[in-house]
Amino acid sequence: MLPADCQCFLINLDRSPDRLAAMLPRLQAQGIAFERIPGVDGMALSEDEFREQTRENHYYKPIRRGEVGCQLSHLKALQRFLASDARYALVLEDDAEFDADFSDVLAEALALRARTTDPLLQWDVLKLNRKRRRHIDLAALGTQRRLVEYGLSVPSTTTAAVWTRAGAERWVRAYRGTARPIDCDLQHPWEFGLDILSVHPPVVSAEDVASAMGSSDRVTRNPWPKLRYELNRVWPRLRHFSQRYGWGVLVAWLGRRRIDYAGRVSGEGAR
């Protein structure tokens, strides 16, 4: 069951009733009521609609129809959230699978955010799926999970995340089309004024099924666009990280797999 101030929005394409059917028992097992958001099918967009959405490209590859559909689906979910009275939105894609302690961990994460005065424990987006090896350990979420910062690269996933109203407002306000896939958009949080943290280990995994948003086949033989893309965001990433944690923590993070920051934020010793 979700906390009273958190509402669940499930993105599901009309042509994927089987995915919805698979999600229902998973959500019921967690006691989660939800609102279905009919996904935007990028494959069904007209040529004019697709061109309008992709008039700018900030990525290193051409944007695909499925990526446009995914972006528009999340935009639709966040707009619906902002039209509601909920304080938080749990936005799910229809391949999400939950660990048994999902609801308890989420409740603890929201309670911690509500009661803390430490700015490092505040977030606009909380990622619940996928992990990275190196991280800053910020606080306990129950006995098995931690609130963490994954450093210079936000995990590239949109399977499951919690948004605050302020975070959703900033991202929706900045939306001008699909210049990058949404998971890559969120790897540029400084562009939207977002602070993004994660639950570690994650409490959601993605079912091993083919994407309903379209083919993932895209071969790029020229490495230079990707290299240019990465080089262009090196300094913004370093600056964003150091503004939050300081240059000393950045240097320590670059040299270590994990930094225990809990001593400062909770008064506990490093473990």
GROMACS .gro file of C-alpha atoms in nm:
model
  271
    1MET     CA    1   0.000   0.000   0.000
    2LEU     CA    2   0.124   0.348  -0.085
    3PRO     CA    3   0.132   0.637   0.160
    4ALA     CA    4  -0.181   0.851   0.138
    5ASP     CA    5   0.002   1.141  -0.029
    6CYS     CA    6   0.149   0.927  -0.310
    7GLN     CA    7  -0.048   0.829  -0.621
    8CYS     CA    8   0.054   0.561  -0.870
    9PHE     CA    9   0.037   0.622  -1.245
   10LEU     CA   10   0.091   0.320  -1.470
   11ILE     CA   11   0.189   0.379  -1.833
   12ASN     CA   12   0.044   0.117  -2.067
   13LEU     CA   13  -0.012   0.119  -2.442
   14ASP     CA   14  -0.361   0.035  -2.567
   15ARG     CA   15  -0.206  -0.233  -2.790
   16SER     CA   16  -0.047  -0.404  -2.489
   17PRO     CA   17  -0.338  -0.545  -2.283
   18ASP     CA   18  -0.120  -0.846  -2.197
   19ARG     CA   19   0.128  -0.618  -2.021
   20LEU     CA   20  -0.153  -0.462  -1.819
   21ALA     CA   21  -0.285  -0.806  -1.728
   22ALA     CA   22   0.060  -0.906  -1.605
   23MET     CA   23   0.090  -0.590  -1.393
   24LEU     CA   24  -0.242  -0.628  -1.213
   25PRO     CA   25  -0.143  -0.914  -0.977
   26ARG     CA   26   0.192  -0.747  -0.903
   27LEU     CA   27   0.023  -0.425  -0.801
   28GLN     CA   28  -0.248  -0.607  -0.608
   29ALA     CA   29   0.015  -0.803  -0.414
   30GLN     CA   30   0.160  -0.470  -0.297
   31GLY     CA   31  -0.184  -0.325  -0.228
   32ILE     CA   32  -0.123  -0.045  -0.479
   33ALA     CA   33  -0.419   0.131  -0.638
   34PHE     CA   34  -0.327   0.300  -0.965
   35GLU     CA   35  -0.444   0.516  -1.248
   36ARG     CA   36  -0.371   0.382  -1.593
   37ILE     CA   37  -0.212   0.631  -1.830
   38PRO     CA   38  -0.275   0.528  -2.193
   39GLY     CA   39   0.072   0.541  -2.342
   40VAL     CA   40   0.149   0.742  -2.653
   41ASP     CA   41   0.231   0.504  -2.936
   42GLY     CA   42   0.525   0.656  -3.118
   43MET     CA   43   0.477   0.416  -3.408
   44ALA     CA   44   0.132   0.568  -3.470
   45LEU     CA   45   0.247   0.931  -3.484
   46SER     CA   46   0.204   1.107  -3.817
   47GLU     CA   47   0.514   1.225  -3.999
   48ASP     CA   48   0.431   1.585  -3.908
   49GLU     CA   49   0.387   1.497  -3.540
   50PHE     CA   50   0.714   1.306  -3.537
   51ARG     CA   51   0.906   1.588  -3.707
   52GLU     CA   52   0.760   1.843  -3.465
   53GLN     CA   53   0.869   1.634  -3.166
   54THR     CA   54   1.221   1.579  -3.300
   55ARG     CA   55   1.298   1.921  -3.444
   56GLU     CA   56   1.592   1.947  -3.200
   57ASN     CA   57   1.839   1.668  -3.131
   58HIS     CA   58   2.067   1.688  -2.827
   59TYR     CA   59   2.151   1.319  -2.848
   60TYR     CA   60   2.426   1.145  -3.044
   61LYS     CA   61   2.188   0.937  -3.258
   62PRO     CA   62   1.865   1.004  -3.445
   63ILE     CA   63   1.565   0.990  -3.213
   64ARG     CA   64   1.336   0.692  -3.274
   65ARG     CA   65   0.958   0.687  -3.276
   66GLY     CA   66   0.949   0.464  -2.970
   67GLU     CA   67   1.160   0.714  -2.777
   68VAL     CA   68   0.921   0.994  -2.871
   69GLY     CA   69   0.628   0.782  -2.756
   70CYS     CA   70   0.800   0.703  -2.427
   71GLN     CA   71   0.880   1.069  -2.365
   72LEU     CA   72   0.525   1.179  -2.442
   73SER     CA   73   0.384   0.902  -2.222
   74HIS     CA   74   0.585   1.019  -1.922
   75LEU     CA   75   0.490   1.380  -1.997
   76LYS     CA   76   0.125   1.273  -1.997
   77ALA     CA   77   0.167   1.090  -1.664
   78LEU     CA   78   0.335   1.390  -1.498
   79GLN     CA   79   0.071   1.629  -1.631
   80ARG     CA   80  -0.196   1.404  -1.485
   81PHE     CA   81  -0.007   1.400  -1.155
   82LEU     CA   82   0.009   1.781  -1.148
   83ALA     CA   83  -0.366   1.795  -1.211
   84SER     CA   84  -0.421   1.582  -0.899
   85ASP     CA   85  -0.386   1.667  -0.531
   86ALA     CA   86  -0.112   1.412  -0.467
   87ARG     CA   87   0.218   1.523  -0.317
   88TYR     CA   88   0.418   1.245  -0.483
   89ALA     CA   89   0.375   1.039  -0.799
   90LEU     CA   90   0.495   0.684  -0.842
   91VAL     CA   91   0.532   0.656  -1.219
   92LEU     CA   92   0.559   0.299  -1.347
   93GLU     CA   93   0.607   0.141  -1.684
   94ASP     CA   94   0.422  -0.183  -1.746
   95ASP     CA   95   0.722  -0.414  -1.715
   96ALA     CA   96   0.792  -0.334  -1.348
   97GLU     CA   97   0.842  -0.618  -1.101
   98PHE     CA   98   0.853  -0.544  -0.727
   99ASP     CA   99   1.067  -0.686  -0.451
  100ALA     CA  100   0.869  -0.803  -0.149
  101ASP     CA  101   0.969  -0.502   0.064
  102PHE     CA  102   0.885  -0.244  -0.205
  103SER     CA  103   0.597  -0.074  -0.023
  104ASP     CA  104   0.780  -0.059   0.311
  105VAL     CA  105   1.094   0.089   0.156
  106LEU     CA  106   0.897   0.346  -0.042
  107ALA     CA  107   0.704   0.450   0.270
  108GLU     CA  108   1.032   0.491   0.460
  109ALA     CA  109   1.185   0.696   0.176
  110LEU     CA  110   0.890   0.935   0.168
  111ALA     CA  111   0.883   0.961   0.550
  112LEU     CA  112   1.256   1.038   0.558
  113ARG     CA  113   1.219   1.310   0.296
  114ALA     CA  114   0.929   1.465   0.486
  115ARG     CA  115   1.102   1.479   0.824
  116THR     CA  116   1.461   1.560   0.734
  117THR     CA  117   1.610   1.908   0.732
  118ASP     CA  118   1.929   1.793   0.561
  119PRO     CA  119   1.933   1.919   0.200
  120LEU     CA  120   2.137   1.617   0.089
  121LEU     CA  121   1.846   1.391   0.173
  122GLN     CA  122   1.603   1.595  -0.035
  123TRP     CA  123   1.527   1.482  -0.388
  124ASP     CA  124   1.301   1.573  -0.678
  125VAL     CA  125   1.314   1.229  -0.840
  126LEU     CA  126   1.379   0.900  -0.661
  127LYS     CA  127   1.487   0.618  -0.892
  128LEU     CA  128   1.374   0.271  -0.785
  129ASN     CA  129   1.518   0.054  -1.062
  130ARG     CA  130   1.875  -0.030  -1.170
  131LYS     CA  131   2.196   0.029  -0.979
  132ARG     CA  132   2.555   0.133  -1.026
  133ARG     CA  133   2.862   0.006  -0.845
  134ARG     CA  134   2.993   0.339  -0.715
  135HIS     CA  135   2.768   0.545  -0.493
  136ILE     CA  136   2.748   0.778  -0.196
  137ASP     CA  137   2.561   0.611   0.090
  138LEU     CA  138   2.333   0.877   0.237
  139ALA     CA  139   2.089   0.708   0.476
  140ALA     CA  140   1.920   0.382   0.572
  141LEU     CA  141   1.582   0.287   0.430
  142GLY     CA  142   1.482   0.002   0.656
  143THR     CA  143   1.737  -0.271   0.719
  144GLN     CA  144   1.824  -0.380   0.364
  145ARG     CA  145   1.814  -0.066   0.149
  146ARG     CA  146   1.993   0.266   0.137
  147LEU     CA  147   1.923   0.609   0.000
  148VAL     CA  148   2.217   0.679  -0.232
  149GLU     CA  149   2.362   0.918  -0.485
  150TYR     CA  150   2.498   0.734  -0.787
  151GLY     CA  151   2.743   1.008  -0.865
  152LEU     CA  152   2.806   1.150  -1.208
  153SER     CA  153   2.558   0.940  -1.403
  154VAL     CA  154   2.195   0.882  -1.314
  155PRO     CA  155   2.088   0.523  -1.399
  156SER     CA  156   1.936   0.510  -1.746
  157THR     CA  157   1.595   0.371  -1.668
  158THR     CA  158   1.238   0.493  -1.647
  159THR     CA  159   1.078   0.170  -1.526
  160ALA     CA  160   0.993   0.309  -1.182
  161ALA     CA  161   1.049   0.644  -1.014
  162VAL     CA  162   0.887   0.874  -0.761
  163TRP     CA  163   0.846   1.241  -0.850
  164THR     CA  164   0.773   1.539  -0.629
  165ARG     CA  165   0.537   1.807  -0.753
  166ALA     CA  166   0.823   2.058  -0.776
  167GLY     CA  167   1.034   1.816  -0.981
  168ALA     CA  168   0.747   1.733  -1.216
  169GLU     CA  169   0.666   2.102  -1.262
  170ARG     CA  170   1.025   2.182  -1.359
  171TRP     CA  171   1.054   1.900  -1.609
  172VAL     CA  172   0.713   1.959  -1.767
  173ARG     CA  173   0.777   2.333  -1.789
  174ALA     CA  174   1.109   2.273  -1.967
  175TYR     CA  175   0.965   2.025  -2.216
  176ARG     CA  176   1.009   2.140  -2.576
  177GLY     CA  177   1.003   1.809  -2.759
  178THR     CA  178   1.204   1.488  -2.761
  179ALA     CA  179   1.561   1.609  -2.800
  180ARG     CA  180   1.687   1.301  -2.611
  181PRO     CA  181   1.530   0.981  -2.476
  182ILE     CA  182   1.374   1.059  -2.137
  183ASP     CA  183   1.618   0.845  -1.939
  184CYS     CA  184   1.905   1.039  -2.100
  185ASP     CA  185   1.721   1.366  -2.032
  186LEU     CA  186   1.729   1.278  -1.663
  187GLN     CA  187   2.104   1.218  -1.688
  188HIS     CA  188   2.125   1.595  -1.736
  189PRO     CA  189   1.952   1.702  -1.411
  190TRP     CA  190   2.127   2.041  -1.405
  191GLU     CA  191   1.927   2.143  -1.713
  192PHE     CA  192   1.602   2.104  -1.519
  193GLY     CA  193   1.713   2.200  -1.168
  194LEU     CA  194   1.654   1.845  -1.044
  195ASP     CA  195   1.816   1.648  -0.763
  196ILE     CA  196   1.792   1.275  -0.837
  197LEU     CA  197   1.867   1.004  -0.580
  198SER     CA  198   1.817   0.627  -0.586
  199VAL     CA  199   1.723   0.332  -0.368
  200HIS     CA  200   2.011   0.084  -0.338
  201PRO     CA  201   1.983  -0.204  -0.397
  202PRO     CA  202   1.685  -0.126  -0.619
  203VAL     CA  203   1.338  -0.244  -0.517
  204VAL     CA  204   1.208  -0.272  -0.874
  205SER     CA  205   1.337  -0.473  -1.167
  206ALA     CA  206   1.225  -0.471  -1.529
  207GLU     CA  207   1.062  -0.784  -1.667
  208ASP     CA  208   1.269  -0.942  -1.942
  209VAL     CA  209   1.035  -0.867  -2.229
  210ALA     CA  210   1.072  -0.681  -2.555
  211SER     CA  211   1.003  -0.309  -2.541
  212ALA     CA  212   0.647  -0.219  -2.639
  213MET     CA  213   0.765   0.124  -2.751
  214GLY     CA  214   0.938   0.000  -3.066
  215SER     CA  215   1.251  -0.170  -3.197
  216SER     CA  216   1.574  -0.123  -3.007
  217ASP     CA  217   1.785  -0.199  -3.315
  218ARG     CA  218   2.010   0.094  -3.390
  219VAL     CA  219   2.365   0.040  -3.510
  220THR     CA  220   2.613   0.326  -3.492
  221ARG     CA  221   2.952   0.258  -3.644
  222ASN     CA  222   3.096   0.607  -3.602
  223PRO     CA  223   3.221   0.652  -3.241
  224TRP     CA  224   3.274   1.029  -3.263
  225PRO     CA  225   2.916   1.150  -3.206
  226LYS     CA  226   2.901   0.947  -2.883
  227LEU     CA  227   3.243   1.076  -2.773
  228ARG     CA  228   3.141   1.435  -2.847
  229TYR     CA  229   2.816   1.385  -2.655
  230GLU     CA  230   3.003   1.257  -2.350
  231LEU     CA  231   3.274   1.525  -2.362
  232ASN     CA  232   3.016   1.803  -2.381
  233ARG     CA  233   2.863   1.697  -2.050
  234VAL     CA  234   3.182   1.631  -1.850
  235TRP     CA  235   3.207   1.979  -1.700
  236PRO     CA  236   2.833   2.024  -1.628
  237ARG     CA  237   2.830   1.685  -1.452
  238LEU     CA  238   3.133   1.771  -1.239
  239ARG     CA  239   2.994   2.112  -1.151
  240HIS     CA  240   2.648   1.979  -1.061
  241PHE     CA  241   2.797   1.710  -0.838
  242SER     CA  242   3.045   1.941  -0.665
  243GLN     CA  243   2.779   2.205  -0.597
  244ARG     CA  244   2.582   1.946  -0.402
  245TYR     CA  245   2.862   1.761  -0.222
  246GLY     CA  246   3.177   1.970  -0.258
  247TRP     CA  247   3.493   1.916  -0.458
  248GLY     CA  248   3.651   1.707  -0.181
  249VAL     CA  249   3.373   1.449  -0.200
  250LEU     CA  250   3.398   1.451  -0.580
  251VAL     CA  251   3.769   1.368  -0.565
  252ALA     CA  252   3.705   1.094  -0.307
  253TRP     CA  253   3.419   0.954  -0.515
  254LEU     CA  254   3.632   0.935  -0.827
  255GLY     CA  255   3.886   0.726  -0.640
  256ARG     CA  256   3.656   0.489  -0.453
  257ARG     CA  257   3.368   0.255  -0.529
  258ARG     CA  258   3.151   0.367  -0.238
  259ILE     CA  259   3.151   0.661   0.004
  260ASP     CA  260   2.965   0.636   0.333
  261TYR     CA  261   2.815   0.978   0.395
  262ALA     CA  262   2.584   0.855   0.671
  263GLY     CA  263   2.818   0.976   0.943
  264ARG     CA  264   2.740   1.334   0.851
  265VAL     CA  265   2.372   1.302   0.768
  266SER     CA  266   2.261   1.075   1.048
  267GLY     CA  267   2.530   1.084   1.314
  268GLU     CA  268   2.624   0.719   1.259
  269GLY     CA  269   2.980   0.612   1.213
  270ALA     CA  270   3.109   0.494   0.878
  271ARG     CA  271   3.060   0.127   0.816
   0.00000   0.00000   0.00000
